[in-house]
Short mmCIF file of C-alpha atoms and ligand atoms in Angstrom, two decimals:
data_model
loop_
_atom_site.label_atom_id
_atom_site.label_comp_id
_atom_site.label_asym_id
_atom_site.label_seq_id
_atom_site.Cartn_x
_atom_site.Cartn_y
_atom_site.Cartn_z
CA MET A 1 -17.29 -7.79 -17.56
CA HIS A 2 -18.01 -11.14 -15.93
CA TYR A 3 -15.84 -14.24 -15.70
CA GLU A 4 -17.05 -17.73 -14.77
CA LYS A 5 -13.70 -18.35 -13.12
CA LEU A 6 -10.98 -15.93 -12.13
CA ASP A 7 -7.27 -16.54 -12.64
CA ASP A 8 -5.21 -17.52 -9.60
CA PHE A 9 -2.92 -15.00 -7.98
CA PRO A 10 0.68 -15.41 -9.17
CA LYS A 11 2.63 -17.94 -7.08
CA ASP A 12 5.05 -15.37 -5.66
CA PHE A 13 2.39 -12.70 -5.08
CA LEU A 14 3.45 -10.33 -2.30
CA TRP A 15 0.62 -10.33 0.24
CA GLY A 16 1.53 -7.42 2.43
CA ALA A 17 0.62 -4.61 4.74
CA ALA A 18 1.93 -1.06 4.94
CA SER A 19 2.77 1.73 7.37
CA ALA A 20 4.83 4.90 7.60
CA ALA A 21 7.51 6.03 10.05
CA TYR A 22 5.78 9.07 11.51
CA GLN A 23 2.53 7.19 11.98
CA THR A 24 4.07 4.23 13.85
CA GLU A 25 7.53 4.70 15.30
CA GLY A 26 7.25 7.27 18.07
CA ALA A 27 10.64 7.86 19.77
CA TYR A 28 10.52 11.20 17.99
CA ASP A 29 13.61 12.61 19.65
CA GLU A 30 15.47 9.47 20.72
CA ASP A 31 18.87 8.10 19.76
CA GLY A 32 19.92 11.17 17.84
CA LYS A 33 16.85 11.63 15.66
CA GLY A 34 16.36 15.19 14.41
CA PRO A 35 12.93 16.86 14.25
CA SER A 36 10.81 16.49 11.12
CA ILE A 37 8.34 19.00 9.76
CA TRP A 38 5.57 16.72 11.07
CA ASP A 39 7.00 16.72 14.60
CA ASN A 40 6.94 20.50 14.63
CA TYR A 41 3.62 20.86 12.86
CA ALA A 42 1.83 18.50 15.23
CA HIS A 43 3.37 20.25 18.23
CA GLN A 44 1.59 23.46 17.27
CA ALA A 45 -1.91 23.46 18.72
CA GLY A 46 -4.77 23.37 16.26
CA ASN A 47 -2.97 21.67 13.38
CA THR A 48 -4.12 18.08 13.96
CA PHE A 49 -7.21 16.35 15.31
CA LYS A 50 -7.27 16.86 19.09
CA ASN A 51 -3.63 17.93 18.75
CA THR A 52 -2.53 14.32 18.34
CA THR A 53 1.14 13.82 17.56
CA GLY A 54 3.47 11.04 16.51
CA ASP A 55 5.73 11.59 19.54
CA VAL A 56 4.91 8.10 20.78
CA ALA A 57 2.60 6.97 17.97
CA ILE A 58 2.18 3.22 18.54
CA ASP A 59 5.73 3.05 19.86
CA HIS A 60 6.81 0.68 17.13
CA TYR A 61 10.38 1.81 17.85
CA HIS A 62 10.26 0.00 21.18
CA HIS A 63 7.96 -2.84 20.10
CA LEU A 64 9.92 -3.92 17.07
CA GLU A 65 10.39 -7.62 17.93
CA GLU A 66 6.77 -8.00 19.02
CA ASP A 67 5.42 -6.27 15.92
CA VAL A 68 7.51 -8.22 13.44
CA ALA A 69 6.69 -11.48 15.22
CA LEU A 70 3.02 -10.66 14.66
CA MET A 71 3.73 -10.01 10.99
CA GLY A 72 5.31 -13.44 10.84
CA LYS A 73 2.28 -14.95 12.55
CA LEU A 74 -0.02 -13.26 10.05
CA GLY A 75 2.07 -14.84 7.30
CA LEU A 76 2.86 -11.55 5.58
CA LYS A 77 4.99 -11.91 2.48
CA ALA A 78 5.78 -8.19 2.41
CA TYR A 79 5.86 -5.28 4.80
CA ARG A 80 5.99 -1.77 3.45
CA PHE A 81 7.45 0.75 5.88
CA SER A 82 9.07 4.14 5.49
CA VAL A 83 12.36 5.45 6.78
CA SER A 84 12.35 8.61 8.83
CA TRP A 85 14.85 10.82 7.00
CA SER A 86 15.72 12.83 10.12
CA ARG A 87 16.34 9.66 12.12
CA VAL A 88 19.01 8.66 9.62
CA ILE A 89 20.35 12.14 8.78
CA PRO A 90 19.24 14.47 11.59
CA ASP A 91 20.09 17.71 9.78
CA GLY A 92 18.82 16.42 6.45
CA ASP A 93 21.95 16.58 4.33
CA GLY A 94 24.90 16.09 6.67
CA LYS A 95 26.21 13.38 8.93
CA VAL A 96 24.59 9.99 9.21
CA ASN A 97 23.19 8.97 12.60
CA SER A 98 24.39 5.40 12.97
CA ALA A 99 21.78 4.63 15.66
CA GLY A 100 19.09 5.59 13.17
CA LEU A 101 20.44 3.29 10.49
CA ALA A 102 20.84 0.53 13.09
CA PHE A 103 17.13 0.65 13.88
CA TYR A 104 16.19 -0.02 10.25
CA ARG A 105 18.90 -2.65 9.91
CA ARG A 106 17.35 -4.47 12.85
CA LEU A 107 13.87 -4.16 11.36
CA ILE A 108 15.04 -5.53 8.00
CA ARG A 109 16.86 -8.43 9.67
CA LEU A 110 13.79 -9.33 11.73
CA LEU A 111 11.57 -9.17 8.65
CA HIS A 112 13.85 -11.55 6.76
CA GLN A 113 13.95 -13.89 9.75
CA ASN A 114 10.16 -13.98 9.69
CA GLY A 115 9.95 -14.60 5.96
CA VAL A 116 8.66 -11.09 5.21
CA GLU A 117 10.01 -9.14 2.23
CA PRO A 118 10.81 -5.54 3.24
CA VAL A 119 9.44 -2.83 0.95
CA LEU A 120 11.15 0.43 1.82
CA THR A 121 9.53 3.82 1.21
CA ILE A 122 12.21 6.48 1.17
CA TYR A 123 9.95 9.51 1.67
CA HIS A 124 6.59 9.38 3.38
CA TRP A 125 6.15 13.09 4.15
CA ASP A 126 8.31 13.59 7.26
CA LEU A 127 10.91 15.97 5.84
CA PRO A 128 13.73 16.92 8.22
CA GLN A 129 12.81 20.28 9.74
CA ALA A 130 16.41 21.36 9.16
CA LEU A 131 15.84 21.23 5.39
CA GLN A 132 12.69 23.28 5.71
CA ASP A 133 14.63 25.86 7.72
CA LYS A 134 17.80 25.89 5.63
CA PHE A 135 16.37 25.69 2.12
CA GLY A 136 12.63 26.28 2.42
CA GLY A 137 11.98 22.58 1.88
CA TRP A 138 10.68 21.30 -1.46
CA GLU A 139 10.53 24.78 -2.93
CA SER A 140 14.31 24.80 -3.31
CA ARG A 141 16.31 23.10 -6.02
CA ARG A 142 18.90 22.31 -3.37
CA MET A 143 16.51 19.59 -2.21
CA VAL A 144 17.50 17.45 -5.19
CA ALA A 145 21.07 17.13 -3.87
CA ALA A 146 19.85 16.61 -0.29
CA PHE A 147 17.52 13.81 -1.40
CA HIS A 148 20.32 12.33 -3.51
CA HIS A 149 22.58 12.19 -0.45
CA TYR A 150 19.85 10.58 1.69
CA CYS A 151 19.04 8.02 -1.01
CA GLU A 152 22.70 7.19 -1.48
CA VAL A 153 23.03 6.45 2.23
CA LEU A 154 20.02 4.11 2.10
CA PHE A 155 20.97 2.41 -1.17
CA LYS A 156 24.48 1.69 0.14
CA ALA A 157 23.24 0.53 3.53
CA PHE A 158 20.34 -1.65 2.39
CA GLY A 159 20.71 -2.18 -1.35
CA ASP A 160 21.81 -5.78 -0.84
CA ASP A 161 19.00 -6.60 1.59
CA ILE A 162 15.97 -5.02 -0.03
CA LYS A 163 14.59 -5.64 -3.48
CA TYR A 164 11.52 -3.36 -3.53
CA TRP A 165 11.88 0.38 -3.00
CA VAL A 166 9.38 3.22 -3.15
CA THR A 167 10.80 6.69 -3.78
CA VAL A 168 8.03 9.05 -2.67
CA ASN A 169 4.59 8.38 -1.25
CA GLU A 170 1.58 10.16 -2.74
CA GLN A 171 3.33 13.18 -4.13
CA ASN A 172 -0.06 14.45 -5.28
CA VAL A 173 -1.34 14.45 -1.70
CA PHE A 174 1.61 15.90 0.17
CA THR A 175 2.21 18.71 -2.33
CA SER A 176 -1.43 19.76 -2.54
CA PHE A 177 -2.08 19.41 1.21
CA GLY A 178 1.19 21.14 2.07
CA TYR A 179 1.24 23.97 -0.46
CA ARG A 180 -2.32 24.50 -1.57
CA TRP A 181 -4.76 23.51 1.14
CA ALA A 182 -2.56 24.14 4.20
CA HIS A 183 -3.64 20.89 5.84
CA HIS A 184 -0.04 19.65 6.06
CA PRO A 185 3.23 21.41 6.75
CA PRO A 186 4.46 23.87 5.54
CA LYS A 187 0.83 25.07 5.55
CA VAL A 188 0.96 27.20 2.43
CA THR A 189 -2.06 28.22 0.33
CA ASP A 190 -0.56 29.11 -3.01
CA ILE A 191 -1.13 26.91 -6.02
CA LYS A 192 1.77 28.36 -8.00
CA ARG A 193 4.09 27.46 -5.16
CA MET A 194 2.50 24.03 -5.06
CA TYR A 195 3.32 23.35 -8.70
CA ALA A 196 6.83 24.74 -8.21
CA ALA A 197 7.50 22.51 -5.19
CA ASN A 198 5.94 19.55 -6.98
CA HIS A 199 8.34 20.05 -9.87
CA ILE A 200 11.32 19.88 -7.51
CA VAL A 201 9.95 16.62 -6.10
CA ASN A 202 9.73 15.29 -9.65
CA LEU A 203 13.38 16.13 -10.20
CA ALA A 204 14.42 14.54 -6.91
CA ASN A 205 12.39 11.43 -7.73
CA ALA A 206 13.94 11.08 -11.20
CA ASP A 207 17.45 11.64 -9.87
CA ALA A 208 16.88 9.03 -7.12
CA ILE A 209 15.67 6.45 -9.64
CA ASN A 210 18.76 6.98 -11.80
CA LEU A 211 21.03 6.68 -8.77
CA PHE A 212 19.26 3.52 -7.68
CA HIS A 213 19.77 1.90 -11.05
CA GLN A 214 23.50 2.59 -10.75
CA LEU A 215 23.89 1.42 -7.16
CA VAL A 216 21.27 -1.33 -6.84
CA PRO A 217 21.12 -2.98 -10.26
CA ASN A 218 19.17 -5.98 -8.97
CA GLY A 219 16.52 -4.00 -7.13
CA LEU A 220 13.23 -2.53 -8.29
CA ILE A 221 12.08 1.01 -7.59
CA GLY A 222 9.08 3.23 -8.26
CA PRO A 223 6.95 5.95 -6.67
CA SER A 224 3.64 5.22 -4.92
CA PHE A 225 0.81 7.29 -6.28
CA GLY A 226 -2.61 7.99 -4.79
CA TYR A 227 -4.78 7.14 -7.78
CA GLY A 228 -8.50 7.64 -8.25
CA PRO A 229 -10.45 6.93 -11.42
CA THR A 230 -12.52 9.88 -12.64
CA TYR A 231 -16.14 9.19 -13.55
CA PRO A 232 -18.47 11.46 -15.52
CA LEU A 233 -21.68 12.11 -13.56
CA THR A 234 -23.78 11.43 -16.68
CA GLY A 235 -23.39 10.42 -20.33
CA ASP A 236 -23.58 14.08 -21.33
CA PRO A 237 -20.42 14.56 -23.43
CA ALA A 238 -19.73 17.74 -21.47
CA ASP A 239 -19.53 15.64 -18.28
CA VAL A 240 -17.36 13.06 -20.05
CA LEU A 241 -14.97 15.82 -21.10
CA ALA A 242 -14.98 17.17 -17.55
CA ALA A 243 -14.04 13.73 -16.19
CA LYS A 244 -11.23 13.53 -18.71
CA ASN A 245 -9.96 16.93 -17.61
CA ALA A 246 -10.11 15.78 -14.00
CA ASP A 247 -8.10 12.70 -14.90
CA GLU A 248 -5.38 14.90 -16.38
CA PHE A 249 -5.50 17.16 -13.37
CA ASN A 250 -5.58 14.49 -10.66
CA ASN A 251 -3.62 11.66 -12.22
CA ALA A 252 -1.78 12.27 -15.48
CA TRP A 253 -0.04 15.38 -14.16
CA TRP A 254 2.03 13.08 -11.97
CA LEU A 255 1.94 9.72 -13.69
CA ASP A 256 2.98 11.03 -17.09
CA VAL A 257 6.07 12.56 -15.55
CA TYR A 258 6.95 9.37 -13.69
CA CYS A 259 6.31 6.96 -16.52
CA ARG A 260 6.64 8.96 -19.74
CA GLY A 261 9.23 11.42 -18.54
CA HIS A 262 7.32 14.60 -19.36
CA TYR A 263 4.28 16.63 -18.31
CA PRO A 264 1.01 16.07 -20.18
CA THR A 265 0.49 18.63 -22.95
CA PHE A 266 -3.09 19.64 -22.18
CA LEU A 267 -2.63 20.47 -18.53
CA LEU A 268 0.78 22.06 -18.92
CA LYS A 269 -0.75 24.41 -21.48
CA GLN A 270 -3.63 25.30 -19.15
CA LEU A 271 -1.31 26.00 -16.23
CA GLN A 272 0.94 28.13 -18.44
CA ARG A 273 -2.07 30.17 -19.58
CA MET A 274 -2.98 30.74 -15.94
CA GLU A 275 0.65 31.56 -15.16
CA ILE A 276 0.90 28.92 -12.45
CA ALA A 277 3.02 26.34 -14.29
CA PRO A 278 6.43 25.45 -12.86
CA ASP A 279 9.66 26.68 -14.42
CA ILE A 280 11.03 23.78 -16.40
CA THR A 281 14.58 24.11 -17.71
CA ALA A 282 16.12 22.16 -20.57
CA ALA A 283 18.22 20.24 -18.04
CA ASP A 284 15.05 19.41 -16.06
CA LYS A 285 13.46 17.96 -19.18
CA LEU A 286 16.48 15.77 -19.81
CA LEU A 287 16.51 14.53 -16.22
CA LEU A 288 12.79 13.72 -16.22
CA ALA A 289 13.09 11.91 -19.54
CA SER A 290 16.09 9.89 -18.36
CA ALA A 291 14.48 8.13 -15.38
CA LYS A 292 12.10 5.22 -15.65
CA PRO A 293 10.56 3.43 -12.66
CA ASP A 294 10.59 -0.38 -12.63
CA PHE A 295 7.07 -0.57 -11.23
CA LEU A 296 4.39 1.80 -10.10
CA GLY A 297 3.05 1.76 -6.55
CA VAL A 298 -0.70 2.34 -6.48
CA ASN A 299 -2.51 3.57 -3.40
CA TYR A 300 -6.22 3.13 -3.90
CA TYR A 301 -9.01 4.34 -1.67
CA HIS A 302 -11.58 5.83 -4.05
CA GLY A 303 -12.00 7.91 -7.18
CA GLY A 304 -13.99 11.00 -8.01
CA THR A 305 -17.06 11.97 -10.03
CA PHE A 306 -17.25 15.02 -12.23
CA LYS A 307 -19.61 17.11 -14.26
CA ALA A 308 -19.19 19.95 -16.73
CA ASN A 309 -17.33 22.98 -15.46
CA ARG A 310 -19.24 25.71 -13.75
CA ILE A 311 -18.49 28.39 -16.34
CA ASP A 312 -19.97 26.54 -19.32
CA LYS A 313 -22.75 25.02 -17.22
CA PRO A 314 -23.40 27.07 -14.11
CA ASP A 315 -25.93 25.69 -11.63
CA GLU A 316 -26.89 26.10 -8.02
CA GLU A 317 -24.37 23.54 -6.77
CA SER A 318 -21.52 25.41 -8.40
CA SER A 319 -21.75 28.20 -5.89
CA LYS A 320 -21.80 25.91 -2.84
CA ASP A 321 -18.99 26.45 -0.44
CA PHE A 322 -17.50 22.98 -0.17
CA SER A 323 -15.18 22.37 2.68
CA SER A 324 -13.98 18.82 2.87
CA THR A 325 -10.81 16.95 3.69
CA ASP A 326 -11.53 14.79 0.66
CA PRO A 327 -9.28 16.23 -2.04
CA TYR A 328 -11.75 15.25 -4.75
CA LEU A 329 -14.51 17.27 -3.18
CA MET A 330 -12.45 20.29 -2.31
CA GLN A 331 -13.90 23.09 -4.29
CA PRO A 332 -11.82 26.20 -4.18
CA GLN A 333 -13.48 29.46 -3.37
CA MET A 334 -10.59 31.39 -4.83
CA GLU A 335 -9.95 33.40 -7.92
CA GLN A 336 -9.81 31.44 -11.14
CA ALA A 337 -6.04 31.88 -11.35
CA GLN A 338 -5.79 29.98 -8.09
CA SER A 339 -8.37 27.43 -9.19
CA PRO A 340 -7.50 25.70 -12.42
CA GLU A 341 -10.44 23.35 -11.81
CA ILE A 342 -13.08 26.00 -12.44
CA PRO A 343 -12.85 26.06 -16.25
CA MET A 344 -12.16 22.33 -16.46
CA PHE A 345 -14.52 20.35 -14.21
CA ASN A 346 -16.74 20.35 -11.20
CA ALA A 347 -16.33 17.59 -8.56
CA VAL A 348 -19.57 16.10 -7.25
CA GLU A 349 -20.71 13.23 -5.08
CA ASN A 350 -21.37 9.88 -6.72
CA PRO A 351 -24.98 8.81 -6.12
CA TYR A 352 -24.13 5.09 -6.44
CA LEU A 353 -21.43 4.76 -3.84
CA PRO A 354 -21.74 4.25 -0.08
CA LYS A 355 -19.31 6.01 2.23
CA THR A 356 -17.16 5.18 5.21
CA GLU A 357 -17.63 6.80 8.61
CA TRP A 358 -15.14 9.40 7.41
CA GLY A 359 -17.05 10.11 4.22
CA TRP A 360 -14.72 8.29 1.82
CA GLU A 361 -16.56 6.57 -1.02
CA VAL A 362 -16.35 2.78 -1.00
CA ASP A 363 -15.78 1.65 -4.59
CA PRO A 364 -14.22 -1.76 -5.16
CA VAL A 365 -15.10 -1.75 -8.87
CA GLY A 366 -13.17 1.50 -9.14
CA PHE A 367 -10.14 -0.45 -7.94
CA ARG A 368 -10.35 -2.66 -11.03
CA VAL A 369 -10.94 0.40 -13.22
CA ALA A 370 -7.88 2.05 -11.68
CA LEU A 371 -5.58 -0.92 -12.13
CA ARG A 372 -6.70 -1.41 -15.72
CA GLU A 373 -6.37 2.25 -16.63
CA ILE A 374 -2.91 2.63 -15.14
CA TYR A 375 -1.57 -0.61 -16.53
CA GLU A 376 -2.90 -0.02 -20.04
CA LYS A 377 -1.63 3.54 -20.17
CA TYR A 378 1.81 3.13 -18.64
CA GLU A 379 2.64 -0.55 -19.21
CA LEU A 380 4.56 -1.03 -15.97
CA PRO A 381 4.08 -3.76 -13.39
CA LEU A 382 1.86 -2.47 -10.58
CA PHE A 383 2.23 -2.94 -6.86
CA VAL A 384 -0.74 -1.97 -4.70
CA THR A 385 1.04 -0.19 -1.88
CA GLU A 386 -2.08 0.94 0.06
CA ASN A 387 -5.75 0.09 0.28
CA GLY A 388 -7.93 -0.26 3.34
CA LEU A 389 -10.79 0.90 5.53
CA GLY A 390 -10.55 3.41 8.35
CA ALA A 391 -13.10 2.75 11.08
CA ALA A 392 -13.63 3.46 14.78
CA ASP A 393 -13.23 -0.16 15.93
CA GLN A 394 -14.53 -1.17 19.35
CA VAL A 395 -13.17 -3.81 21.71
CA GLU A 396 -15.75 -6.28 23.00
CA ASP A 397 -14.56 -8.73 25.64
CA GLY A 398 -11.00 -8.30 24.46
CA GLN A 399 -11.86 -8.95 20.82
CA ILE A 400 -12.38 -6.78 17.78
CA HIS A 401 -15.08 -8.00 15.42
CA ASP A 402 -14.30 -5.91 12.37
CA SER A 403 -16.51 -7.74 9.88
CA TYR A 404 -17.00 -4.46 7.96
CA ARG A 405 -13.23 -4.37 7.29
CA ILE A 406 -13.26 -7.98 6.16
CA ASP A 407 -16.15 -7.16 3.81
CA TYR A 408 -14.33 -4.13 2.44
CA LEU A 409 -11.10 -6.03 1.86
CA THR A 410 -12.91 -9.06 0.44
CA ASP A 411 -14.60 -6.89 -2.17
CA HIS A 412 -11.34 -5.17 -3.10
CA LEU A 413 -9.35 -8.41 -3.31
CA ARG A 414 -12.03 -9.89 -5.57
CA THR A 415 -11.91 -7.00 -7.99
CA MET A 416 -8.11 -7.08 -7.84
CA LYS A 417 -8.27 -10.73 -8.84
CA ALA A 418 -10.60 -9.75 -11.67
CA ALA A 419 -8.05 -7.15 -12.78
CA ILE A 420 -5.37 -9.86 -12.84
CA THR A 421 -7.73 -11.98 -14.92
CA ASP A 422 -8.16 -8.96 -17.21
CA GLY A 423 -4.38 -9.05 -17.78
CA VAL A 424 -2.96 -6.56 -15.29
CA ASP A 425 0.57 -7.44 -14.15
CA LEU A 426 0.41 -7.14 -10.36
CA ILE A 427 3.37 -7.77 -8.06
CA GLY A 428 1.63 -7.52 -4.72
CA TYR A 429 -0.89 -5.92 -2.42
CA CYS A 430 -0.16 -4.05 0.79
CA ALA A 431 -3.23 -3.38 2.87
CA TRP A 432 -3.21 -0.14 4.81
CA SER A 433 -2.25 -0.81 7.49
CA PHE A 434 -0.62 -3.64 9.42
CA SER A 435 -1.71 -2.33 12.81
CA ASP A 436 -3.69 0.67 13.94
CA ILE A 437 -1.52 3.75 13.63
CA LEU A 438 -1.80 7.51 13.76
CA SER A 439 -3.92 9.01 11.02
CA TRP A 440 -2.23 12.28 9.98
CA LEU A 441 -5.29 14.44 10.47
CA ASN A 442 -7.74 12.11 12.21
CA GLY A 443 -5.82 11.03 15.27
CA TYR A 444 -5.92 7.49 16.64
CA ARG A 445 -9.67 6.94 16.30
CA LYS A 446 -9.51 6.18 12.59
CA ARG A 447 -8.16 2.65 12.68
CA TYR A 448 -7.04 0.68 9.66
CA GLY A 449 -5.06 -2.24 11.08
CA PHE A 450 -5.29 -6.00 11.32
CA VAL A 451 -3.88 -5.51 14.80
CA TYR A 452 -5.63 -3.30 17.33
CA ILE A 453 -3.44 -1.02 19.43
CA ASP A 454 -4.59 -0.07 22.89
CA ARG A 455 -4.15 3.66 22.66
CA ASP A 456 -6.43 6.52 21.70
CA ASP A 457 -6.42 10.27 21.20
CA ASP A 458 -6.25 10.90 24.92
CA GLY A 459 -3.20 8.80 25.65
CA GLU A 460 -1.12 5.73 25.25
CA HIS A 461 -2.79 3.31 27.66
CA THR A 462 -1.14 -0.12 27.56
CA LEU A 463 -0.18 -0.05 23.86
CA ALA A 464 -1.13 -3.74 23.86
CA ARG A 465 -1.37 -5.40 20.45
CA ILE A 466 -4.58 -7.39 19.84
CA PRO A 467 -5.17 -9.20 16.53
CA LYS A 468 -8.63 -8.38 15.16
CA ASP A 469 -10.96 -10.78 13.35
CA SER A 470 -9.55 -9.38 10.10
CA PHE A 471 -6.10 -10.61 11.15
CA TYR A 472 -7.26 -14.22 11.11
CA TRP A 473 -9.20 -13.67 7.91
CA TYR A 474 -6.15 -12.20 6.13
CA GLN A 475 -3.95 -14.98 7.52
CA HIS A 476 -6.21 -17.46 5.74
CA VAL A 477 -6.24 -15.43 2.52
CA ILE A 478 -2.45 -15.41 2.48
CA ALA A 479 -2.15 -19.09 3.40
CA THR A 480 -4.37 -20.01 0.43
CA ASN A 481 -2.64 -17.47 -1.85
CA GLY A 482 -5.97 -15.75 -2.35
CA GLN A 483 -7.85 -18.92 -3.32
CA GLU A 484 -10.17 -18.40 -0.36
CA ILE A 485 -10.92 -14.74 0.00
CA GLN A 486 -14.44 -15.24 1.27
CA ALA A 487 -14.83 -14.57 4.97
CA LYS A 488 -15.09 -17.83 6.87
C1 LIG B 1 -2.67 7.84 2.47
C2 LIG B 1 -1.35 7.96 3.17
C3 LIG B 1 -1.22 7.12 4.40
C4 LIG B 1 -2.47 7.01 5.23
C5 LIG B 1 -3.70 6.76 4.37
C6 LIG B 1 -4.99 6.84 5.14
O1 LIG B 1 -2.95 9.01 1.79
O2 LIG B 1 -0.32 7.61 2.29
O3 LIG B 1 -0.10 7.58 5.14
O4 LIG B 1 -2.59 8.05 6.09
O5 LIG B 1 -3.78 7.67 3.30
O6 LIG B 1 -5.32 8.18 5.35
P1 LIG B 1 -6.05 8.71 6.63
O7 LIG B 1 -5.18 8.32 7.77
O8 LIG B 1 -6.13 10.17 6.44
O9 LIG B 1 -7.38 8.06 6.68
#
C-alpha cells in the first residue's frame, strides 16, 4: 500500500521515551525500599549476563534533576517510567514508605516543569520479594488484593497529576519467562503454572482498571503488550493456518482478555484438552468482562514467522534443538502436554528480515501490520509504549555516532506515519529507551538510549550522561512534530 503523501502526526502527539524502575533507578536498598524479586534474582550468581544487577543501574535515583533536564532539552512530550512497588510499599501489601512516594512525586513535578507528560507504568516486573515469600507471588489469588492496595496508593497520590497510566508491562513476557522458561524470577518451568499465574495477573489488571475508573475519572489507563505480527512462511494454507494459531497463542490469548473481557475460544479449548488451562470461576468471568482499558499500550520490536506444525508436516528442522532468548524461536523440547505449540505451529526464521547484533529481526513494515491488526480488531486508541534498537554503541572522541539507531527509528516512524494515514488512532510513541539502561538479561552492553551512560558490565565508571547523535535527530523530529523524520 503506497501513498503519495502521508498524513501529519496529530497536533498533540506524545513524542516520548520509556524506561523501567529496575533498569534505571539503582538505590536498591535506600530510603526504606524493600527488596524486589529482581534484586534477589540478580544477586544469585549465574542468573543474569555477567551477573549484572540493578543495584546501581544508571543511578537515576541520584541523577533525577540532570536526567529530567535532558528530557526537557530533548523536547520530550512524554516520559514513560515505572514505579518500583517495593520502594512505595516495602512489604508489598502493608505500610506505605513515604520516602518512596516522595521520589516519584519529585520526578512527576520535574517532568511537568520541563513540559513532559508523565506516563506511569504500575508494574514492570519488579514484584516485592515479600509477596513472593508470603503468597508465592502471582500464583496466589491474594495478589489481586495486594495489587489493588498498591494501585489505590498510586491513584490517590498521583491521580490528579498524571493522565496516562499503564497497568502491567508485557504480561506475555514476564509470565512466560518467569514460569515457563525460567529466564526471569521465580524461575519456574511449568506451563500449567504459567497459565495459572497469568490468569491471576489478568484478574489483578481488570480489578485495577475498574478501581482507576472510580478514583481517576479523568485519566486514561491500559496495559502495555509486547505484540508481534505472525507471518506464514509460505502461501501454503497449512502455513497460513499455523500463523493464525500462533497469533492466537502469542497475541489473542492476552489481548482478547484485556479488550474483549474473555479468553479466545480456540486456544482456551486447546489448553483445556491438554489440561493446562487456568481455573476460571464464574466470578472471574464477571470481573474480566467488567473492565475495559481506555487505550492499549503496544511494545513493538518484531514479529514471528510460522509454518505448519511438526506433527502434520514433520521435517528435519522440526527436530532441531532450538535454544534462543527470542521467545518466538523458543522451541520446546518437552512433552506435548508442556508444549501446546507442537500441534499448532512451528516457529522459523524469516528469510527476508535482517537482524540486530542480538539476533532480533528488524521489521519496520511489521510495525504497520501490528498497529493495523490491533486497531482493527480491538478498536481502542493505541499508544506505542516501546520500540527501539539495542546495540553495543562505542564512544569516539566523546561522541556516539549511532547512525544505525537513527536509521532504525526513521524506518519505524515512517511506517507508523503510514499506519496513521491508514486510519489507526495513535496517541503517542515512546522509544525504548530515553538513556542507556540495564537490559534484564543482557547487562549494560545492549544500549537503547538517546543518551549514553558511562558505565558497563564491569562497573559504574563516571555515570556521565552523553547525548548521542540520535538525541539530536529525535530532538528535530519532535520539534517538527514528525514532519522531518529523515536524518539530517
Ligand atoms: C521489553 C521490556 C523492556 C526492555 C525491552 C528491551 O520486553 O519491556 O523492559 O527490556 O524489552 O529488551 P532487552 O533489554 O532484553 O533487549
